[in-house]
CSV table of C-alpha atoms and ligand atoms in Angstrom, one decimal:
chain,number,residue,atom,x,y,z
A,1,MET,CA,31.6,-70.7,-47.5
A,2,ILE,CA,29.6,-73.9,-47.5
A,3,MET,CA,31.3,-76.9,-45.9
A,4,GLY,CA,31.0,-80.4,-47.1
A,5,ILE,CA,29.9,-79.8,-50.8
A,6,ASN,CA,31.2,-82.5,-53.0
A,7,THR,CA,30.6,-84.4,-56.2
A,8,PHE,CA,31.2,-88.1,-55.9
A,9,GLY,CA,30.6,-91.6,-57.1
A,10,ARG,CA,29.0,-94.0,-54.6
A,11,THR,CA,28.7,-94.0,-50.8
A,12,LYS,CA,27.7,-96.7,-48.5
A,13,THR,CA,26.9,-94.4,-45.5
A,14,VAL,CA,23.3,-94.4,-44.3
A,15,PHE,CA,22.4,-91.0,-42.9
A,16,ASP,CA,19.2,-90.4,-40.9
A,17,VAL,CA,17.8,-88.0,-43.5
A,18,LEU,CA,18.5,-87.1,-47.2
A,19,ILE,CA,17.1,-83.8,-48.2
A,20,ILE,CA,16.6,-83.4,-51.9
A,21,GLY,CA,16.7,-79.7,-53.1
A,22,ALA,CA,18.3,-76.6,-51.7
A,23,GLY,CA,15.4,-74.0,-51.9
A,24,PRO,CA,13.6,-72.5,-48.9
A,25,ALA,CA,11.8,-75.7,-48.1
A,26,ALA,CA,15.1,-77.7,-48.0
A,27,LEU,CA,17.0,-75.2,-45.8
A,28,ILE,CA,14.1,-74.5,-43.4
A,29,MET,CA,13.4,-78.3,-42.9
A,30,ALA,CA,17.1,-79.2,-42.7
A,31,SER,CA,17.8,-76.6,-40.0
A,32,ALA,CA,14.8,-77.7,-38.0
A,33,LEU,CA,16.0,-81.3,-38.1
A,34,ALA,CA,19.6,-80.3,-37.3
A,35,LYS,CA,18.3,-78.9,-34.0
A,36,HIS,CA,17.4,-82.5,-33.0
A,37,GLY,CA,20.9,-83.8,-33.9
A,38,VAL,CA,19.5,-85.8,-36.9
A,39,SER,CA,22.4,-86.7,-39.3
A,40,LEU,CA,21.7,-84.9,-42.6
A,41,GLN,CA,22.9,-85.0,-46.1
A,42,GLY,CA,21.6,-82.9,-49.1
A,43,LEU,CA,21.4,-83.3,-52.8
A,44,ALA,CA,21.0,-80.4,-55.2
A,45,PRO,CA,22.0,-79.5,-58.7
A,46,THR,CA,23.9,-76.4,-57.6
A,47,PRO,CA,25.7,-75.5,-54.3
A,48,PRO,CA,23.2,-74.7,-51.5
A,49,ASP,CA,24.5,-71.1,-51.3
A,50,THR,CA,23.6,-70.4,-55.0
A,51,PRO,CA,21.3,-67.3,-54.7
A,52,TRP,CA,17.6,-68.1,-54.8
A,53,PRO,CA,15.8,-66.5,-57.8
A,54,ASN,CA,12.7,-65.3,-55.9
A,55,THR,CA,12.2,-62.6,-53.3
A,56,TYR,CA,9.5,-63.6,-50.9
A,57,GLY,CA,6.9,-61.5,-49.2
A,58,VAL,CA,5.3,-62.0,-45.8
A,59,TRP,CA,3.2,-60.1,-43.2
A,60,CYS,CA,5.7,-58.8,-40.7
A,61,ASP,CA,3.8,-60.0,-37.6
A,62,GLU,CA,4.1,-63.6,-38.8
A,63,LEU,CA,7.9,-63.3,-38.4
A,64,GLU,CA,7.6,-61.4,-35.1
A,65,THR,CA,5.8,-64.4,-33.6
A,66,LEU,CA,8.6,-66.7,-34.8
A,67,GLY,CA,11.3,-64.3,-33.6
A,68,LEU,CA,12.6,-64.0,-37.1
A,69,SER,CA,11.9,-60.3,-37.9
A,70,GLY,CA,15.6,-59.8,-38.5
A,71,LEU,CA,15.2,-61.7,-41.8
A,72,LEU,CA,13.2,-58.9,-43.3
A,73,GLY,CA,14.9,-56.7,-45.8
A,74,SER,CA,12.0,-54.1,-46.2
A,75,CYS,CA,8.8,-53.4,-44.3
A,76,TRP,CA,5.8,-51.2,-45.2
A,77,GLN,CA,3.4,-49.7,-42.8
A,78,ASN,CA,1.3,-48.0,-45.5
A,79,THR,CA,-0.4,-51.2,-46.8
A,80,VAL,CA,-3.5,-50.9,-49.0
A,81,SER,CA,-5.6,-52.7,-51.6
A,82,TYR,CA,-8.2,-51.3,-54.1
A,83,PHE,CA,-11.3,-53.3,-54.6
A,84,GLY,CA,-13.3,-50.8,-56.7
A,85,GLN,CA,-13.3,-50.5,-60.5
A,86,ALA,CA,-12.8,-46.7,-60.8
A,87,ALA,CA,-9.4,-45.0,-60.7
A,88,ALA,CA,-10.8,-42.7,-57.9
A,89,THR,CA,-11.7,-45.7,-55.6
A,90,ALA,CA,-10.6,-45.1,-52.0
A,91,PRO,CA,-8.1,-47.7,-50.8
A,92,THR,CA,-8.8,-50.4,-48.3
A,93,ARG,CA,-6.2,-49.8,-45.6
A,94,HIS,CA,-4.9,-53.1,-44.0
A,95,HIS,CA,-3.4,-51.5,-40.9
A,96,ARG,CA,-0.9,-54.3,-40.9
A,97,ASP,CA,2.8,-54.2,-41.8
A,98,TYR,CA,4.0,-56.2,-44.8
A,99,GLY,CA,7.6,-57.0,-45.6
A,100,LEU,CA,10.0,-58.6,-48.1
A,101,PHE,CA,12.6,-61.0,-46.9
A,102,ASP,CA,16.2,-60.1,-47.4
A,103,LYS,CA,16.6,-63.2,-49.6
A,104,HIS,CA,20.4,-63.5,-49.1
A,105,HIS,CA,20.0,-63.1,-45.3
A,106,LEU,CA,17.1,-65.6,-45.3
A,107,GLN,CA,19.2,-68.2,-47.1
A,108,GLN,CA,22.3,-67.6,-45.1
A,109,HIS,CA,20.4,-67.7,-41.8
A,110,PHE,CA,19.6,-71.4,-42.4
A,111,LEU,CA,23.0,-72.2,-44.0
A,112,ASP,CA,24.7,-71.0,-40.9
A,113,ARG,CA,22.8,-73.6,-38.9
A,114,LEU,CA,23.8,-76.3,-41.4
A,115,GLN,CA,27.6,-76.0,-41.2
A,116,SER,CA,28.2,-79.7,-40.8
A,117,MET,CA,25.6,-80.8,-43.3
A,118,HIS,CA,27.1,-82.8,-46.2
A,119,TRP,CA,25.9,-81.7,-49.6
A,120,HIS,CA,26.2,-83.7,-52.9
A,121,ARG,CA,25.9,-82.1,-56.3
A,122,GLY,CA,23.4,-83.7,-58.7
A,123,LYS,CA,19.7,-84.4,-59.5
A,124,ALA,CA,17.6,-87.1,-58.0
A,125,VAL,CA,16.0,-89.3,-60.7
A,126,SER,CA,14.7,-92.4,-58.8
A,127,VAL,CA,14.3,-94.0,-55.4
A,128,ILE,CA,14.0,-97.6,-54.1
A,129,HIS,CA,13.0,-98.6,-50.7
A,130,ASN,CA,14.5,-101.4,-48.5
A,131,ALA,CA,13.3,-102.5,-45.1
A,132,ASP,CA,15.4,-100.0,-43.1
A,133,HIS,CA,16.5,-97.4,-45.6
A,134,SER,CA,15.8,-95.7,-49.0
A,135,CYS,CA,18.3,-95.3,-51.8
A,136,VAL,CA,18.1,-92.3,-54.2
A,137,THR,CA,19.9,-92.5,-57.5
A,138,THR,CA,21.1,-89.4,-59.2
A,139,GLU,CA,21.3,-88.5,-62.8
A,140,ALA,CA,25.0,-89.3,-62.7
A,141,GLY,CA,24.3,-92.7,-61.3
A,142,ALA,CA,25.3,-92.2,-57.7
A,143,ASP,CA,23.4,-93.9,-54.9
A,144,LEU,CA,22.6,-92.0,-51.7
A,145,LYS,CA,21.1,-93.9,-48.7
A,146,ALA,CA,19.1,-92.5,-45.8
A,147,LYS,CA,16.5,-93.8,-43.3
A,148,LEU,CA,14.2,-91.1,-44.6
A,149,VAL,CA,14.2,-89.1,-47.9
A,150,ILE,CA,12.6,-85.7,-47.9
A,151,ASP,CA,11.8,-84.3,-51.3
A,152,THR,CA,11.9,-80.5,-51.3
A,153,THR,CA,12.3,-80.1,-55.1
A,154,GLY,CA,9.3,-77.7,-55.4
A,155,HIS,CA,6.0,-77.8,-57.2
A,156,ASN,CA,7.2,-80.2,-59.9
A,157,ALA,CA,8.5,-82.7,-57.4
A,158,ALA,CA,11.2,-85.2,-58.5
A,159,LEU,CA,10.1,-88.2,-56.4
A,160,ILE,CA,6.8,-87.3,-54.7
A,161,GLU,CA,3.7,-89.2,-55.9
A,162,ARG,CA,0.3,-87.5,-56.1
A,163,PRO,CA,-3.0,-88.6,-57.6
A,164,GLN,CA,-4.2,-87.0,-60.8
A,165,PRO,CA,-6.5,-84.1,-60.3
A,166,LYS,CA,-10.1,-85.5,-60.3
A,167,HIS,CA,-12.6,-82.7,-60.4
A,168,HIS,CA,-10.6,-79.7,-61.5
A,169,PRO,CA,-7.6,-79.0,-63.7
A,170,VAL,CA,-4.7,-77.5,-61.8
A,171,ALA,CA,-4.9,-73.7,-61.5
A,172,TYR,CA,-1.8,-71.5,-61.6
A,173,GLN,CA,-0.9,-68.2,-60.1
A,174,VAL,CA,0.9,-66.2,-62.8
A,175,ALA,CA,2.5,-62.8,-62.6
A,176,TYR,CA,4.6,-60.6,-64.8
A,177,GLY,CA,6.5,-57.8,-63.1
A,178,MET,CA,9.5,-55.5,-63.1
A,179,VAL,CA,11.7,-53.7,-60.7
A,180,GLY,CA,12.8,-50.4,-62.1
A,181,LYS,CA,12.5,-46.6,-62.3
A,182,PHE,CA,9.5,-44.8,-63.7
A,183,SER,CA,8.6,-41.4,-65.0
A,184,LYS,CA,6.5,-40.9,-61.9
A,185,PRO,CA,5.7,-43.2,-58.9
A,186,PRO,CA,3.5,-46.1,-60.0
A,187,VAL,CA,2.3,-46.4,-56.4
A,188,ALA,CA,2.3,-43.6,-53.8
A,189,PRO,CA,5.7,-43.1,-52.3
A,190,GLY,CA,6.3,-45.3,-49.2
A,191,GLN,CA,3.3,-47.5,-50.1
A,192,PHE,CA,2.8,-51.2,-50.5
A,193,SER,CA,-0.2,-52.3,-52.6
A,194,LEU,CA,-1.3,-55.9,-52.0
A,195,MET,CA,-4.1,-56.1,-54.6
A,196,ASP,CA,-5.0,-53.2,-56.8
A,197,TYR,CA,-8.1,-54.3,-58.7
A,198,ARG,CA,-8.9,-50.9,-60.2
A,199,ALA,CA,-9.6,-51.6,-63.9
A,200,GLU,CA,-10.9,-48.5,-65.6
A,201,HIS,CA,-8.1,-48.9,-68.1
A,202,LEU,CA,-9.4,-52.2,-69.4
A,203,SER,CA,-11.8,-52.6,-72.3
A,204,GLU,CA,-15.3,-54.2,-71.8
A,205,GLU,CA,-14.0,-57.4,-73.4
A,206,GLU,CA,-10.9,-57.5,-71.1
A,207,LEU,CA,-13.1,-56.8,-68.1
A,208,ALA,CA,-15.4,-59.7,-68.9
A,209,GLY,CA,-12.3,-62.0,-69.0
A,210,PRO,CA,-10.4,-63.3,-66.0
A,211,PRO,CA,-9.5,-60.6,-63.4
A,212,THR,CA,-6.0,-59.5,-62.6
A,213,PHE,CA,-4.6,-57.1,-60.1
A,214,LEU,CA,-1.5,-55.0,-59.5
A,215,TYR,CA,0.9,-56.0,-56.6
A,216,ALA,CA,3.3,-53.1,-56.2
A,217,MET,CA,5.6,-51.4,-53.8
A,218,ASP,CA,8.1,-48.5,-53.3
A,219,LEU,CA,11.5,-50.1,-52.8
A,220,GLY,CA,13.2,-46.7,-52.0
A,221,GLU,CA,15.6,-44.5,-53.9
A,222,ASP,CA,13.0,-44.0,-56.7
A,223,VAL,CA,12.9,-47.8,-57.4
A,224,TYR,CA,9.5,-49.5,-57.5
A,225,PHE,CA,8.3,-53.0,-58.1
A,226,VAL,CA,5.1,-53.4,-60.1
A,227,GLU,CA,3.6,-56.8,-61.0
A,228,GLU,CA,0.4,-57.7,-62.7
A,229,THR,CA,-1.0,-60.9,-61.2
A,230,SER,CA,-3.6,-63.5,-62.0
A,231,LEU,CA,-4.5,-65.0,-58.6
A,232,ALA,CA,-5.5,-68.4,-60.0
A,233,LEU,CA,-6.6,-69.6,-63.4
A,234,ALA,CA,-6.8,-72.9,-65.2
A,235,PRO,CA,-5.2,-73.0,-67.7
A,236,ALA,CA,-2.7,-70.4,-66.6
A,237,MET,CA,-3.0,-66.9,-67.9
A,238,ALA,CA,-0.4,-66.0,-70.6
A,239,TYR,CA,2.5,-63.8,-69.5
A,240,ASP,CA,1.8,-61.7,-72.6
A,241,THR,CA,-1.7,-60.9,-71.4
A,242,LEU,CA,-0.3,-59.8,-68.0
A,243,LYS,CA,2.4,-57.8,-69.7
A,244,LYS,CA,-0.1,-55.9,-71.9
A,245,ARG,CA,-2.4,-55.3,-68.9
A,246,LEU,CA,0.5,-53.9,-66.9
A,247,GLN,CA,1.6,-51.6,-69.7
A,248,LYS,CA,-2.0,-50.4,-70.1
A,249,ARG,CA,-2.5,-49.8,-66.4
A,250,LEU,CA,0.8,-47.8,-66.2
A,251,GLY,CA,0.0,-45.9,-69.4
A,252,ALA,CA,-3.5,-45.0,-68.1
A,253,ASP,CA,-1.8,-43.3,-65.1
A,254,GLY,CA,0.7,-41.5,-67.4
A,255,VAL,CA,3.6,-43.7,-66.0
A,256,THR,CA,6.3,-44.7,-68.4
A,257,VAL,CA,9.2,-47.0,-67.6
A,258,SER,CA,12.6,-45.3,-67.4
A,259,GLU,CA,14.9,-48.2,-66.3
A,260,ILE,CA,14.3,-52.0,-65.9
A,261,HIS,CA,16.5,-53.6,-63.2
A,262,HIS,CA,14.9,-57.0,-63.1
A,263,THR,CA,11.9,-58.7,-64.8
A,264,GLU,CA,10.0,-61.3,-62.8
A,265,TYR,CA,8.1,-64.2,-64.3
A,266,CYS,CA,6.1,-66.0,-61.7
A,267,LEU,CA,4.2,-69.2,-62.2
A,268,PHE,CA,3.2,-71.9,-59.7
A,269,PRO,CA,0.3,-74.3,-59.1
A,270,MET,CA,-2.3,-73.2,-56.5
A,271,ASN,CA,-4.4,-76.4,-56.1
A,272,GLN,CA,-2.3,-79.4,-56.8
A,273,PRO,CA,-3.8,-82.5,-55.3
A,274,LEU,CA,-2.4,-83.5,-51.9
A,275,PRO,CA,0.5,-86.0,-52.2
A,276,LYS,CA,-0.2,-89.6,-51.4
A,277,LEU,CA,0.2,-89.6,-47.6
A,278,LYS,CA,1.3,-93.2,-47.2
A,279,GLN,CA,4.4,-92.9,-49.4
A,280,ARG,CA,7.9,-93.6,-48.1
A,281,VAL,CA,9.4,-90.3,-49.4
A,282,LEU,CA,8.3,-87.3,-47.4
A,283,GLY,CA,7.6,-84.0,-49.1
A,284,PHE,CA,7.9,-80.5,-47.7
A,285,GLY,CA,7.2,-77.1,-49.4
A,286,GLY,CA,5.9,-77.0,-52.9
A,287,SER,CA,6.4,-80.7,-53.3
A,288,ALA,CA,4.0,-81.3,-50.4
A,289,SER,CA,1.3,-79.0,-51.8
A,290,MET,CA,1.9,-76.5,-48.9
A,291,VAL,CA,1.2,-73.4,-50.9
A,292,HIS,CA,-1.9,-71.7,-49.5
A,293,PRO,CA,-4.6,-72.5,-52.1
A,294,ALA,CA,-6.3,-69.2,-51.7
A,295,THR,CA,-3.3,-66.9,-51.7
A,296,GLY,CA,-0.2,-68.6,-53.1
A,297,TYR,CA,1.9,-67.9,-50.0
A,298,MET,CA,4.0,-70.6,-48.4
A,299,VAL,CA,7.2,-69.4,-46.8
A,300,GLY,CA,5.5,-68.3,-43.5
A,301,ALA,CA,3.8,-71.7,-43.3
A,302,MET,CA,7.0,-73.5,-43.9
A,303,LEU,CA,8.7,-71.5,-41.1
A,304,ARG,CA,5.7,-72.3,-38.7
A,305,ARG,CA,5.3,-75.9,-39.5
A,306,ALA,CA,8.9,-77.2,-39.9
A,307,PRO,CA,9.7,-77.4,-36.2
A,308,ASP,CA,6.7,-79.8,-35.5
A,309,VAL,CA,7.4,-82.0,-38.6
A,310,ALA,CA,11.1,-82.2,-37.6
A,311,ALA,CA,10.2,-83.1,-34.0
A,312,ALA,CA,7.9,-85.9,-35.3
A,313,ILE,CA,10.7,-87.3,-37.5
A,314,ALA,CA,13.4,-87.0,-34.9
A,315,THR,CA,11.2,-88.7,-32.3
A,316,ALA,CA,10.4,-91.5,-34.7
A,317,ILE,CA,14.1,-92.1,-35.5
A,318,ALA,CA,15.1,-91.9,-31.8
A,319,SER,CA,12.4,-94.4,-30.9
A,320,GLY,CA,13.9,-96.9,-33.4
A,321,ALA,CA,11.2,-96.7,-36.0
A,322,VAL,CA,12.3,-97.8,-39.5
A,323,GLY,CA,11.2,-97.5,-43.1
A,324,ALA,CA,7.7,-96.3,-43.7
A,325,ALA,CA,7.1,-95.5,-40.0
A,326,ILE,CA,9.4,-92.6,-40.1
A,327,ALA,CA,7.8,-91.1,-43.2
A,328,GLN,CA,4.4,-91.7,-41.7
A,329,ALA,CA,5.3,-89.7,-38.6
A,330,GLY,CA,6.3,-86.8,-40.9
A,331,TRP,CA,3.2,-87.0,-43.1
A,332,GLN,CA,0.9,-87.2,-40.1
A,333,SER,CA,2.5,-84.1,-38.6
A,334,LEU,CA,2.4,-82.2,-41.9
A,335,TRP,CA,-1.0,-83.2,-43.1
A,336,SER,CA,-3.0,-84.0,-40.0
A,337,THR,CA,-6.7,-84.7,-40.4
A,338,GLU,CA,-7.4,-81.2,-39.2
A,339,ARG,CA,-5.1,-79.6,-41.8
A,340,VAL,CA,-6.6,-81.8,-44.6
A,341,ARG,CA,-10.0,-80.6,-43.6
A,342,LYS,CA,-8.9,-77.0,-43.8
A,343,HIS,CA,-7.2,-77.6,-47.1
A,344,HIS,CA,-10.4,-78.7,-48.7
A,345,ILE,CA,-12.2,-75.6,-47.3
A,346,TYR,CA,-9.5,-73.4,-48.9
A,347,GLN,CA,-9.8,-75.3,-52.1
A,348,PHE,CA,-13.5,-74.8,-52.1
A,349,GLY,CA,-12.8,-71.1,-51.6
A,350,LEU,CA,-10.4,-71.0,-54.5
A,351,GLU,CA,-12.7,-72.7,-56.9
A,352,THR,CA,-15.4,-70.3,-56.0
A,353,LEU,CA,-13.1,-67.3,-56.4
A,354,MET,CA,-12.2,-68.4,-59.9
A,355,ARG,CA,-15.8,-68.3,-61.0
A,356,PHE,CA,-16.3,-64.7,-59.8
A,357,ASN,CA,-16.2,-62.0,-62.4
A,358,HIS,CA,-14.2,-58.8,-61.7
A,359,ARG,CA,-17.0,-57.0,-59.9
A,360,GLU,CA,-17.9,-60.0,-57.7
A,361,LEU,CA,-14.3,-60.7,-56.9
A,362,CYS,CA,-13.8,-57.1,-55.7
A,363,GLN,CA,-17.0,-57.3,-53.6
A,364,PHE,CA,-15.7,-60.6,-52.1
A,365,PHE,CA,-12.3,-59.2,-51.1
A,366,ASP,CA,-13.9,-56.0,-49.8
A,367,SER,CA,-16.1,-58.1,-47.5
A,368,PHE,CA,-13.1,-60.4,-46.6
A,369,PHE,CA,-11.0,-57.5,-45.4
A,370,GLN,CA,-13.9,-56.2,-43.3
A,371,LEU,CA,-13.5,-59.2,-41.1
A,372,SER,CA,-11.7,-58.6,-37.9
A,373,GLN,CA,-7.9,-58.5,-38.5
A,374,SER,CA,-7.4,-61.7,-36.3
A,375,LYS,CA,-9.9,-63.5,-38.6
A,376,TRP,CA,-8.5,-62.4,-42.0
A,377,SER,CA,-4.9,-62.8,-40.9
A,378,GLY,CA,-5.6,-66.2,-39.4
A,379,PHE,CA,-7.3,-67.2,-42.7
A,380,LEU,CA,-4.3,-66.1,-44.8
A,381,ALA,CA,-1.8,-67.7,-42.5
A,382,ASP,CA,-3.8,-70.9,-42.0
A,383,THR,CA,-3.6,-70.6,-38.3
A,384,LEU,CA,-7.4,-70.8,-37.6
A,385,SER,CA,-9.0,-74.1,-36.4
A,386,PRO,CA,-11.5,-75.7,-38.9
A,387,LEU,CA,-14.3,-74.3,-36.8
A,388,GLU,CA,-12.9,-70.8,-36.7
A,389,LEU,CA,-12.3,-71.0,-40.4
A,390,VAL,CA,-15.9,-71.9,-41.1
A,391,MET,CA,-17.1,-69.2,-38.6
A,392,ALA,CA,-15.0,-66.6,-40.4
A,393,MET,CA,-16.5,-67.6,-43.8
A,394,ALA,CA,-20.0,-67.5,-42.3
A,395,THR,CA,-19.4,-64.0,-40.9
A,396,MET,CA,-18.2,-62.9,-44.3
A,397,PHE,CA,-21.3,-64.5,-45.9
A,398,SER,CA,-23.6,-62.6,-43.6
A,399,HIS,CA,-22.2,-59.2,-44.5
A,400,THR,CA,-21.2,-59.5,-48.2
A,401,THR,CA,-23.2,-58.6,-51.3
A,402,ASN,CA,-26.0,-60.7,-52.8
A,403,PRO,CA,-24.0,-61.6,-56.0
A,404,VAL,CA,-21.2,-62.9,-53.8
A,405,ARG,CA,-23.6,-64.9,-51.7
A,406,VAL,CA,-25.2,-66.4,-54.8
A,407,GLY,CA,-21.7,-67.3,-56.1
A,408,LEU,CA,-20.7,-69.0,-52.7
A,409,MET,CA,-24.0,-70.9,-52.6
A,410,GLY,CA,-23.6,-71.9,-56.3
A,411,GLY,CA,-20.1,-73.2,-55.3
A,412,VAL,CA,-21.7,-75.5,-52.8
A,413,GLY,CA,-23.7,-77.1,-55.6
A,414,ILE,CA,-20.6,-77.4,-57.9
A,415,ASP,CA,-17.9,-78.2,-55.4
A,416,GLY,CA,-19.9,-79.7,-52.6
A,417,GLN,CA,-17.6,-82.8,-52.7
A,418,LEU,CA,-14.7,-80.5,-51.3
A,419,LEU,CA,-16.9,-79.5,-48.3
A,420,LEU,CA,-17.9,-83.1,-47.8
A,421,LYS,CA,-14.2,-84.1,-47.8
A,422,SER,CA,-13.5,-81.4,-45.3
A,423,LEU,CA,-16.0,-82.9,-43.0
A,424,ILE,CA,-14.6,-86.4,-43.4
A,425,GLY,CA,-11.0,-85.3,-43.4
A,426,THR,CA,-9.9,-87.5,-46.3
A,427,PRO,CA,-7.2,-86.4,-48.7
B,1,LIG,C1,8.3,-65.9,-58.6
B,1,LIG,C2,7.7,-66.5,-57.4
B,1,LIG,C3,7.4,-65.7,-56.3
B,1,LIG,C4,6.9,-66.2,-55.1
B,1,LIG,N1,6.6,-65.3,-54.1
B,1,LIG,C5,6.2,-65.8,-52.9
B,1,LIG,C6,6.1,-64.9,-51.8
B,1,LIG,O1,6.3,-63.7,-51.9
B,1,LIG,N2,5.7,-65.5,-50.6
B,1,LIG,C7,5.5,-66.8,-50.5
B,1,LIG,O2,5.3,-67.2,-49.3
B,1,LIG,N3,5.6,-67.6,-51.5
B,1,LIG,C8,5.9,-67.2,-52.7
B,1,LIG,N4,6.1,-68.0,-53.8
B,1,LIG,C9,5.6,-69.5,-53.6
B,1,LIG,C10,6.6,-70.4,-53.0
B,1,LIG,O3,7.0,-70.0,-51.7
B,1,LIG,C11,7.9,-70.6,-53.8
B,1,LIG,O4,7.5,-71.3,-55.0
B,1,LIG,C12,9.0,-71.3,-53.1
B,1,LIG,O5,10.2,-71.1,-53.9
B,1,LIG,C13,8.9,-72.8,-53.0
B,1,LIG,O6,9.9,-73.4,-52.3
B,1,LIG,P1,10.5,-74.8,-52.4
B,1,LIG,O7,11.8,-74.9,-51.6
B,1,LIG,O8,9.4,-75.8,-52.1
B,1,LIG,O9,10.8,-75.0,-54.0
B,1,LIG,P2,11.9,-74.2,-54.9
B,1,LIG,O10,12.2,-72.9,-54.4
B,1,LIG,O11,11.4,-74.4,-56.3
B,1,LIG,O12,13.2,-75.1,-54.7
B,1,LIG,C14,13.4,-76.4,-55.3
B,1,LIG,C15,14.9,-76.9,-55.1
B,1,LIG,O13,15.0,-78.2,-55.5
B,1,LIG,C16,16.1,-78.3,-56.5
B,1,LIG,N5,15.7,-79.4,-57.4
B,1,LIG,C17,14.8,-79.4,-58.4
B,1,LIG,N6,14.8,-80.7,-58.9
B,1,LIG,C18,15.7,-81.4,-58.3
B,1,LIG,C19,16.1,-82.8,-58.5
B,1,LIG,N7,15.6,-83.6,-59.3
B,1,LIG,N8,17.1,-83.2,-57.6
B,1,LIG,C20,17.7,-82.4,-56.7
B,1,LIG,N9,17.3,-81.1,-56.5
B,1,LIG,C21,16.3,-80.6,-57.3
B,1,LIG,C22,16.2,-76.9,-57.1
B,1,LIG,O14,17.4,-76.7,-57.7
B,1,LIG,C23,15.9,-76.0,-55.9
B,1,LIG,O15,17.1,-76.0,-55.1
B,1,LIG,C24,6.6,-67.6,-55.0
B,1,LIG,C25,6.9,-68.4,-56.1
B,1,LIG,C26,7.4,-67.9,-57.2
B,1,LIG,C27,7.7,-68.8,-58.4
């Protein structure tokens, strides 16, 4: 039972922070702020205990480090990828456990820490700023005041301002998948497949088009999740194309669908421009472009970064900072110069990946996962320093194939401005 949910007209109370949204970013950030005794109110169209639509995946050791392994619902030790074209390709074994959050538990874990948070029902439509507070107006015309507004409304943020993309259109990760039962296991029993790029079932024409891979896992009791995924493409790949490819892949393996329990449609931007870092509203999560531009993962990053951002905000409030100074403290913690630098390097990587054909992409990933595990996991979690990141890429460059090297060097010619920005550290 959630305390403090109400619908209302107008309020004159000025809270320290107003969180807009009730997804993972909202609850993770709110509970990090609550630890500092910051007064909080929330605004979301539905009660904050409304079940989240998505089930999120994460490498298990990322949660171990945070002491949050208890939030996992499932965990696989047999984790593989396939980076060859032929069906007989040997798997790349990751030797690293992968898990799915228990999404109800994940949500409840944070709600339990927000018992005294005051939630309003509604949608934010606009914000105005005064010297010492901001005022958000809802669709129903209510005004909510706070010293700091944090927009956690996801990738299509309600209030966050960001520049138009300059050099590249926004690329999207798109996936079509299903949870269900099949005539025979679509992946080996007990297995988790991160990226299965085997593609013998595709026609020459399909193979020449943008690559897709299978993300799949055994959920137990003869239930499997299979999802055909386009890592990143601009414009986004059509669901229909992914659905046809998934059917073709399963059909080639002699697998037919017996029962569908859930169908997943997944779409989100991978390389949105960074938000304007001087604005009075702070973003967190999808609204703040926190999605990893080379993988699409974000929940682990939110869990890791929320405590520092919350501490920066709480310190600013406690020191008597007002107005823009509080938001600035948050933005500087979230998007420090070092993080901005790495963001451009990742964006360079993504743009280069999108130019690779199927064969080159497989060679790239094959080389990537030959890096030491500390390097590839640090790359995926964004926990390497800029220097370590560059060193990891240099190591990969030295032992990858010539076509991949040519592609990476060509990328420097095309997207050199991203590398330049990474040196300067400007958004
Ligand atoms: C299908 C799918 C699968 C994904 N899988 C993974 C994964 O396995 N691992 C991973 O790390 N990442 C994954 N991601 C990427 C990312 O982690 C998710 O997109 C994540 O849900 C983003 O969290 P968020 O809280 O920023 O936004 P959202 O989850 O989109 O939440 C936004 C919240 O804001 C509310 N809201 C929207 N507009 C308004 C408004 N105007 N006023 C008030 N409230 C508003 C919404 O109701 C919602 O509560 C996935 C994304 C998708 C779409």
